[in-house]
Amino acid sequence: MHSVSLHAIPDIPEIKPGDELPKILGDAIEACGLSLKDGDVLTSAHKIFSKAEGRIVNLTTVTPSQDAKRYGEELNKDPRKVEVILQESRRVVRHFKRPTQHEGTIICEHKLGFISANAAVDESNSGQDQTLILLPEDPDTSARHMQAALSKRFNVRIGFAITDTFGRPWRLGQVNVAVGLSGIPATIKEQGNTDAHGRVLNVTEPAFADELAAASGLVISKAGQTPVVLFRGLSWNFTESSAQNLIRSQKEDMFR
Amino acid sequence: MHSVSLHAIPDIPEIKPGDELPKILGDAIEACGLSLKDGDVLTSAHKIFSKAEGRIVNLTTVTPSQDAKRYGEELNKDPRKVEVILQESRRVVRHFKRPTQHEGTIICEHKLGFISANAAVDESNSGQDQTLILLPEDPDTSARHMQAALSKRFNVRIGFAITDTFGRPWRLGQVNVAVGLSGIPATIKEQGNTDAHGRVLNVTEPAFADELAAASGLVISKAGQTPVVLFRGLSWNFTESSAQNLIRSQKEDMFR
């Protein structure tokens, strides 16, 4: 029987800029009586990485551009926040404010290529008022550093994914998706494989990293301060990887 | 520590129209040494339900309409298959054939409201050539019957989700999503909750059922004939539910 277990790592402290995150995570894993084994995968909400890397913007330091003021007025959004969102973005894909919304939404293509609301700029869990949290500068590299440090400390080969919480077109509610990867495949191609009846599965390519990210949402909650999840029992092969491999190219995308 | 386990139920036989699926599933759960406990959730790929319900179309019985012939020519698709896709749909959202594709794609709004490629009409794992598998007629009701039967047999209160594998705009690879629900919430509203710093989380509503569906992909594979996954250790409250609660209304959707 193929079985997988998920464990939310408890007692990770509040993270501050400059904190040595690999040591903090490793200590938390040991403190709860777990260790790491070959083949384990860890996921983490991006926020602890963003905070450790100082990717925090104090709104009082932001001067909004004319564009930001225009969107701010139309969407009832703080123009300084809009300015930060625009600075994080390559372009605006859609913007709207529904009558039921206090504050509108800007769907952006982030500089890293991810398409999401407000360029993944976040207000909650910042630990301070008047501050916004951005994605890590380079989440793949952040994941790689963490993966390397934990692999060394526990003398194992593991995978690591950094996640963010995204809404979806067409479907309500949010799911976590991978924004940074180390060691684990973004997708697993089943093309060319045949099903149990010998028929070629010509389009099947499960988004393994996004399956992990979404699953992590089952044991963490935003309010609960358990951003890190340990997965044990997964079937995967170690691979050089990047969350960029999850991004559909504009040419192949019918919805931007 | 919050921990959750996933177990792919082995040795579920090939399903044929008219099979008594609740008995087959219950037997498979017992045969592998598992049982069901209060709070367990099961997910299943929709195909075993579709097959048991006879939602199989033999292409030789299909006469394509003019519309189907037109799409078929443009997209290099069997017009009989297009006809079945159109019959399952309220409308076509997009259609395209990329140069790299042997056969194009029709993004449809299914009669049940789900937006996906080819109206969730599937060729693989049908067990026969020249046949297509449709979604169950009413996946919520299918899930409810299964949930009731298994709850009675094992004298427990459980949740049940029927899933399908969907592609996504913007991101590569597929993930499973919920298309039928019984007992478990579609989404879990965290609005009004506050984060660890007392800030109101005003838009957080994790898509619990889709998190489960995506997670199930970690232990099943299309080639592996393990469509059913048992989740143990989840935090959820029993609720009357429907996968319709996962569908964003057209009015609130910027991408159709």
XYZ file of C-alpha atoms in Angstrom:
512
model
C 0.000 0.000 0.000
C 1.369 3.435 -0.904
C 1.090 5.632 2.189
C 2.313 9.175 2.783
C 2.369 11.121 6.033
C 2.299 14.888 6.581
C 3.538 16.480 9.807
C 3.207 20.177 10.593
C 6.405 21.161 12.409
C 5.383 22.879 15.653
C 7.003 25.717 17.576
C 8.739 27.615 14.806
C 9.343 31.010 16.381
C 8.451 34.389 14.886
C 11.058 35.092 12.184
C 12.915 38.413 11.930
C 15.145 39.837 9.203
C 18.576 38.270 9.361
C 17.465 35.158 11.234
C 19.376 32.018 10.347
C 16.413 30.072 9.001
C 18.122 26.716 8.268
C 19.290 26.470 11.867
C 15.864 27.481 13.204
C 14.068 24.884 11.047
C 16.543 22.148 11.834
C 16.223 22.860 15.550
C 12.407 22.823 15.339
C 12.462 19.472 13.533
C 14.673 17.976 16.223
C 12.817 19.619 19.101
C 9.558 17.866 18.189
C 11.227 14.479 18.097
C 11.389 14.146 14.323
C 14.451 13.820 12.149
C 14.890 13.827 8.382
C 15.258 10.722 6.226
C 16.269 10.192 2.611
C 13.298 10.935 0.383
C 11.590 13.315 2.788
C 10.207 16.533 1.351
C 9.592 19.737 3.293
C 7.281 22.533 2.258
C 7.234 25.988 3.799
C 5.002 28.994 3.453
C 7.108 31.685 1.796
C 6.594 34.193 4.578
C 9.274 32.928 6.927
C 11.754 33.159 4.057
C 10.544 36.622 3.096
C 10.908 37.806 6.663
C 14.341 36.259 7.190
C 15.475 37.888 3.926
C 14.065 41.255 4.930
C 11.537 41.332 2.068
C 9.325 43.634 4.128
C 8.236 47.073 3.004
C 7.102 49.748 5.407
C 4.313 51.709 3.725
C 5.526 54.991 5.225
C 8.610 54.760 2.990
C 6.634 54.368 -0.270
C 5.825 57.218 -2.670
C 3.037 56.215 -5.070
C 3.382 56.864 -8.790
C 0.591 58.372 -10.907
C -0.374 54.859 -12.061
C -0.571 53.669 -8.479
C -2.762 56.617 -7.528
C -5.083 55.918 -10.444
C -5.508 52.230 -9.570
C -5.800 53.148 -5.905
C -8.715 55.461 -6.535
C -10.493 53.052 -8.864
C -10.035 50.043 -6.561
C -10.220 51.739 -3.143
C -6.695 50.565 -2.402
C -3.942 52.389 -0.560
C -1.913 53.856 -3.473
C 1.289 53.076 -1.617
C 0.307 49.416 -1.542
C -0.548 49.576 -5.234
C 2.879 51.081 -5.888
C 4.573 48.124 -4.197
C 2.389 45.702 -6.172
C 3.280 47.395 -9.461
C 6.978 47.391 -8.599
C 6.802 43.635 -8.041
C 5.059 43.087 -11.385
C 5.880 42.807 -15.039
C 2.352 43.809 -15.946
C -1.268 43.967 -14.830
C -3.379 41.132 -16.283
C -6.760 42.254 -14.890
C -7.976 44.722 -12.295
C -11.443 44.934 -10.802
C -13.484 45.864 -7.761
C -16.717 44.004 -7.202
C -19.528 45.807 -5.375
C -19.133 43.357 -2.485
C -15.423 44.087 -2.116
C -14.170 46.727 0.261
C -10.967 46.824 -1.726
C -10.407 45.708 -5.316
C -7.977 43.203 -6.755
C -5.141 43.497 -9.251
C -4.207 40.266 -11.016
C -0.539 40.643 -11.917
C 2.204 38.830 -13.675
C 4.925 38.915 -11.031
C 8.495 39.623 -12.093
C 9.154 35.936 -11.418
C 6.391 34.962 -13.876
C 3.716 33.826 -11.418
C 0.221 35.154 -12.054
C -1.717 35.929 -8.901
C -3.657 38.563 -7.027
C -1.713 41.640 -5.943
C 1.635 40.255 -7.170
C 1.735 38.018 -4.084
C 2.164 41.113 -1.890
C 0.681 40.268 1.472
C -0.476 42.139 4.532
C -1.232 39.411 6.996
C 1.212 37.800 9.393
C 3.725 40.606 8.968
C 3.967 41.118 12.700
C 3.812 44.868 12.232
C 1.221 47.325 11.078
C 1.835 49.322 7.914
C 4.060 46.660 6.449
C 3.793 44.438 3.412
C 5.550 41.150 2.766
C 6.925 40.384 -0.690
C 7.921 37.066 -2.201
C 11.561 36.145 -1.593
C 13.835 37.741 -4.203
C 14.644 34.346 -5.739
C 12.587 31.576 -4.114
C 14.354 28.765 -6.015
C 17.694 29.875 -4.575
C 16.165 30.263 -1.114
C 14.825 26.709 -1.365
C 18.191 25.436 -2.587
C 20.099 26.989 0.321
C 17.652 25.503 2.810
C 17.694 22.112 1.121
C 21.493 22.048 1.119
C 21.783 23.111 4.751
C 19.235 20.589 6.048
C 20.645 17.801 3.870
C 24.065 18.454 5.374
C 22.861 18.701 8.953
C 20.825 15.487 8.816
C 23.082 13.735 6.276
C 20.192 12.956 3.931
C 18.910 13.796 0.471
C 15.603 15.676 0.726
C 13.473 17.996 -1.373
C 12.239 21.445 -0.433
C 9.398 23.601 -1.763
C 8.472 27.175 -0.887
C 4.768 27.905 -1.289
C 2.343 30.777 -1.545
C -1.453 30.861 -1.338
C -3.121 31.697 -4.662
C -6.711 32.105 -5.788
C -7.827 30.471 -9.022
C -9.890 31.493 -12.026
C -13.179 29.575 -12.231
C -12.931 28.012 -8.773
C -13.535 29.519 -5.343
C -11.170 29.359 -2.426
C -7.406 29.355 -2.398
C -4.811 26.614 -2.610
C -1.093 26.716 -1.978
C 1.190 26.484 -4.996
C 4.950 26.114 -5.287
C 6.971 29.289 -5.924
C 10.442 27.905 -5.172
C 11.833 24.392 -5.566
C 14.923 22.432 -4.767
C 15.512 18.783 -5.523
C 11.947 17.811 -6.397
C 10.404 17.772 -9.861
C 7.922 20.532 -10.733
C 5.841 18.110 -12.773
C 6.145 14.402 -13.455
C 5.608 13.518 -17.072
C 3.470 10.448 -17.576
C 3.400 11.060 -21.335
C 4.356 7.928 -23.153
C 3.360 5.812 -20.183
C 0.442 3.546 -20.850
C -2.533 3.044 -18.603
C -3.596 -0.320 -17.238
C -5.172 -1.123 -20.626
C -2.136 -0.264 -22.734
C -3.571 3.038 -23.973
C -0.966 5.800 -24.206
C -1.532 8.557 -21.654
C -0.624 11.390 -23.955
C -1.271 14.444 -21.841
C -0.849 13.333 -18.259
C 1.724 15.388 -16.384
C 0.799 15.784 -12.712
C 2.071 19.021 -11.155
C 3.885 17.198 -8.348
C 5.194 20.336 -6.636
C 1.762 21.946 -6.660
C 0.190 18.742 -5.326
C 2.628 18.968 -2.412
C 1.906 22.647 -1.903
C -1.863 22.133 -1.921
C -1.575 19.153 0.424
C 0.428 21.223 2.906
C -2.664 23.385 3.371
C -4.364 20.410 5.040
C -2.136 20.613 8.115
C -1.139 24.267 8.322
C -3.319 27.272 8.902
C -2.426 30.901 8.518
C -3.480 31.622 12.026
C -1.591 28.668 13.433
C 2.023 29.592 12.865
C 3.000 26.188 11.469
C 4.394 27.153 8.094
C 6.537 24.041 7.570
C 5.275 20.558 6.690
C 7.279 17.341 6.499
C 6.133 14.778 3.886
C 7.335 11.205 4.291
C 6.719 8.254 1.973
C 6.505 10.067 -1.389
C 7.631 8.524 -4.672
C 10.005 10.923 -6.417
C 13.473 11.135 -7.900
C 15.983 13.818 -6.952
C 16.302 16.331 -9.771
C 17.655 19.798 -10.434
C 14.495 21.840 -10.462
C 12.859 25.240 -10.531
C 9.392 26.586 -9.877
C 9.814 28.301 -13.255
C 9.021 24.887 -14.735
C 5.469 25.337 -13.417
C 4.830 28.496 -15.430
C 2.923 28.199 -18.688
C 4.494 30.388 -21.340
C 2.442 33.346 -22.498
C 2.417 31.882 -26.013
C 0.730 28.718 -24.759
C -1.668 30.457 -22.366
C -5.206 31.275 -23.498
C -6.096 33.189 -20.348
C -3.840 36.205 -20.026
C 1.803 18.026 16.185
C -0.844 17.977 13.471
C -0.238 14.909 11.300
C -2.279 13.478 8.451
C -1.805 10.181 6.650
C -2.800 9.195 3.117
C -3.247 5.576 2.075
C -3.934 4.479 -1.494
C -6.390 1.563 -1.260
C -4.920 -1.348 -3.230
C -6.587 -4.046 -5.302
C -9.732 -2.290 -6.454
C -10.839 -4.405 -9.410
C -11.734 -3.141 -12.880
C -15.198 -1.583 -12.583
C -18.012 -2.388 -15.030
C -21.431 -0.797 -15.548
C -23.820 -1.898 -12.829
C -21.131 -2.859 -10.325
C -22.075 -2.258 -6.703
C -19.323 0.239 -5.963
C -19.942 0.781 -2.204
C -19.577 -2.942 -1.559
C -16.464 -3.175 -3.746
C -14.815 -0.212 -1.981
C -15.756 -1.414 1.476
C -14.374 -4.863 0.693
C -11.130 -3.379 -0.663
C -10.691 -1.295 2.497
C -11.130 -4.352 4.698
C -9.037 -6.621 2.484
C -5.944 -4.458 2.932
C -6.279 -4.480 6.717
C -7.661 -0.969 7.066
C -11.010 0.073 8.496
C -12.761 3.448 8.639
C -12.809 5.743 11.678
C -14.830 8.820 12.529
C -13.302 11.802 10.763
C -11.739 9.832 7.926
C -12.127 11.218 4.430
C -11.968 9.197 1.228
C -11.267 10.577 -2.220
C -11.831 8.717 -5.448
C -11.037 9.405 -9.069
C -14.363 9.877 -10.825
C -13.764 7.135 -13.351
C -14.819 4.204 -11.210
C -18.087 6.021 -10.518
C -18.546 6.868 -14.187
C -17.966 3.266 -15.163
C -20.254 1.820 -12.487
C -22.947 4.276 -13.604
C -22.482 3.378 -17.248
C -21.341 6.867 -18.229
C -19.455 5.415 -21.161
C -20.070 6.372 -24.772
C -19.132 4.160 -27.671
C -17.961 6.404 -30.504
C -19.583 4.199 -33.125
C -22.997 5.273 -31.771
C -22.321 9.021 -32.145
C -23.430 11.165 -35.102
C -21.533 14.461 -35.169
C -23.384 17.734 -35.655
C -22.224 20.440 -38.063
C -20.640 22.312 -35.137
C -18.779 19.187 -34.088
C -17.495 18.656 -37.646
C -16.301 22.247 -37.823
C -14.384 22.051 -34.515
C -13.121 18.608 -35.496
C -11.576 19.883 -38.688
C -10.064 22.961 -37.080
C -8.629 21.025 -34.122
C -7.797 17.681 -35.772
C -10.201 15.973 -33.388
C -12.562 13.095 -34.115
C -15.869 14.949 -34.767
C -17.746 12.237 -32.872
C -15.622 12.966 -29.807
C -16.253 16.692 -30.266
C -19.974 15.943 -30.434
C -19.849 14.183 -27.070
C -17.832 17.077 -25.589
C -20.364 19.621 -26.867
C -23.276 17.580 -25.517
C -21.641 17.606 -22.069
C -21.138 21.395 -22.180
C -23.087 24.561 -21.616
C -20.668 26.439 -23.829
C -17.188 26.594 -25.288
C -14.924 29.020 -23.409
C -11.852 28.706 -25.674
C -10.670 26.385 -28.417
C -7.189 26.127 -29.868
C -4.650 23.848 -31.463
C -1.003 24.648 -30.894
C 1.490 23.654 -33.580
C 3.008 21.143 -31.149
C -0.350 19.471 -30.488
C -1.455 16.476 -32.507
C -5.003 17.251 -31.441
C -6.404 20.561 -30.205
C -8.199 21.414 -26.992
C -11.662 22.748 -26.269
C -12.030 24.495 -22.899
C -15.667 24.062 -21.932
C -18.080 25.025 -19.255
C -19.517 21.627 -18.343
C -23.252 21.332 -17.715
C -22.339 20.972 -14.028
C -20.483 24.322 -14.121
C -16.900 23.062 -14.030
C -14.536 24.655 -16.532
C -11.967 22.265 -17.952
C -10.499 20.823 -21.100
C -12.824 18.757 -23.287
C -15.698 18.952 -20.767
C -13.945 16.338 -18.640
C -14.554 13.758 -21.377
C -11.772 11.238 -21.138
C -10.295 8.527 -23.299
C -7.814 6.824 -21.042
C -8.555 3.998 -18.627
C -11.820 3.182 -20.345
C -10.868 -0.434 -20.709
C -12.140 -0.433 -24.284
C -11.142 1.186 -27.521
C -13.490 3.648 -29.191
C -15.060 4.619 -25.892
C -15.178 7.846 -23.911
C -15.832 8.276 -20.207
C -18.034 11.136 -19.002
C -18.336 12.630 -15.532
C -20.984 10.970 -13.370
C -24.419 12.437 -14.058
C -24.551 14.029 -10.585
C -21.241 13.562 -8.746
C -22.518 15.094 -5.487
C -25.273 12.492 -5.312
C -22.832 9.720 -6.224
C -20.557 10.870 -3.406
C -23.502 11.036 -0.995
C -24.631 7.492 -1.747
C -21.108 6.187 -1.263
C -20.601 8.177 1.925
C -23.900 6.912 3.369
C -23.190 3.287 2.469
C -19.652 3.266 3.896
C -20.736 5.197 7.018
C -23.385 2.543 7.639
C -21.129 -0.424 6.964
C -18.322 0.797 9.220
C -20.608 2.629 11.673
C -18.680 5.901 11.350
C -19.087 9.444 10.122
C -16.771 10.096 7.182
C -16.452 12.463 4.235
C -16.201 11.554 0.583
C -14.927 13.473 -2.446
C -15.007 12.492 -6.119
C -12.176 14.029 -8.127
C -11.109 14.709 -11.686
C -7.771 15.777 -13.132
C -7.794 19.325 -14.528
C -5.206 21.529 -16.188
C -4.863 25.130 -15.061
C -4.487 28.495 -16.755
C -1.058 30.045 -16.154
C 0.509 26.925 -14.622
C 1.762 23.736 -16.234
C 0.808 20.238 -15.231
C -2.465 18.950 -13.875
C -3.875 18.637 -10.384
C -6.930 16.789 -9.134
C -9.911 18.867 -8.102
C -13.173 17.934 -6.392
C -16.227 17.435 -8.634
C -18.506 15.753 -6.100
C -18.683 16.097 -2.311
C -20.423 14.549 0.631
C -19.961 15.543 4.255
C -16.856 17.681 3.874
C -16.761 21.430 3.342
C -15.837 22.729 -0.124
C -13.946 25.649 1.380
C -13.199 26.672 4.949
C -13.746 30.346 5.584
C -11.053 31.933 7.680
C -12.549 35.375 7.114
C -12.955 37.161 10.365
C -10.315 34.995 11.977
C -7.245 36.872 13.013
C -3.689 35.849 12.407
C -1.128 35.346 15.144
C -0.708 39.139 15.361
C -4.388 39.995 15.648
C -4.713 41.206 12.057
C -7.972 40.206 10.401
C -7.483 37.671 7.617
C -10.046 39.152 5.303
C -9.772 36.992 2.223
C -8.498 33.649 3.425
C -10.751 30.758 2.435
C -8.757 27.601 1.740
C -10.385 25.297 -0.804
C -10.342 22.304 1.535
C -11.922 19.856 -0.920
C -9.479 20.819 -3.668
C -6.557 20.514 -1.232
C -7.703 16.948 -0.563
C -8.138 16.251 -4.256
C -4.691 17.599 -5.136
C -3.106 15.701 -2.256
C -4.641 12.441 -3.461
C -2.511 12.767 -6.593
C 0.575 12.178 -4.439
C -0.329 8.523 -3.826
C -2.355 7.530 -6.881
C -1.237 7.318 -10.450
C -3.382 6.901 -13.525
C -1.387 3.892 -14.569
C -1.578 2.303 -11.146
C -5.252 1.521 -10.701
C -5.449 2.941 -7.182
C -8.221 5.511 -7.570
C -9.224 5.673 -3.894
C -7.273 7.379 -1.100
C -7.997 7.296 2.623
C -7.084 10.435 4.598
C -6.783 10.131 8.376
C -6.102 12.887 10.896
C -7.719 15.851 9.117
C -9.378 18.749 10.964
C -12.884 19.267 9.586
C -16.503 19.435 10.644
C -19.244 17.376 9.042
C -21.363 19.575 6.824
C -23.936 19.295 4.055
C -21.907 20.126 1.037
C -21.643 20.288 -2.723
C -18.845 20.665 -5.229
C -21.006 23.441 -6.681
C -19.688 25.531 -3.791
C -16.288 25.444 -5.483
C -17.517 27.121 -8.656
C -16.932 30.842 -9.075
C -19.968 32.511 -10.569
C -19.599 33.897 -14.064
C -20.356 37.364 -12.706
C -17.378 37.179 -10.360
C -15.025 35.538 -12.837
C -12.614 37.660 -14.862
C -11.348 34.784 -16.972
C -14.198 33.336 -18.978
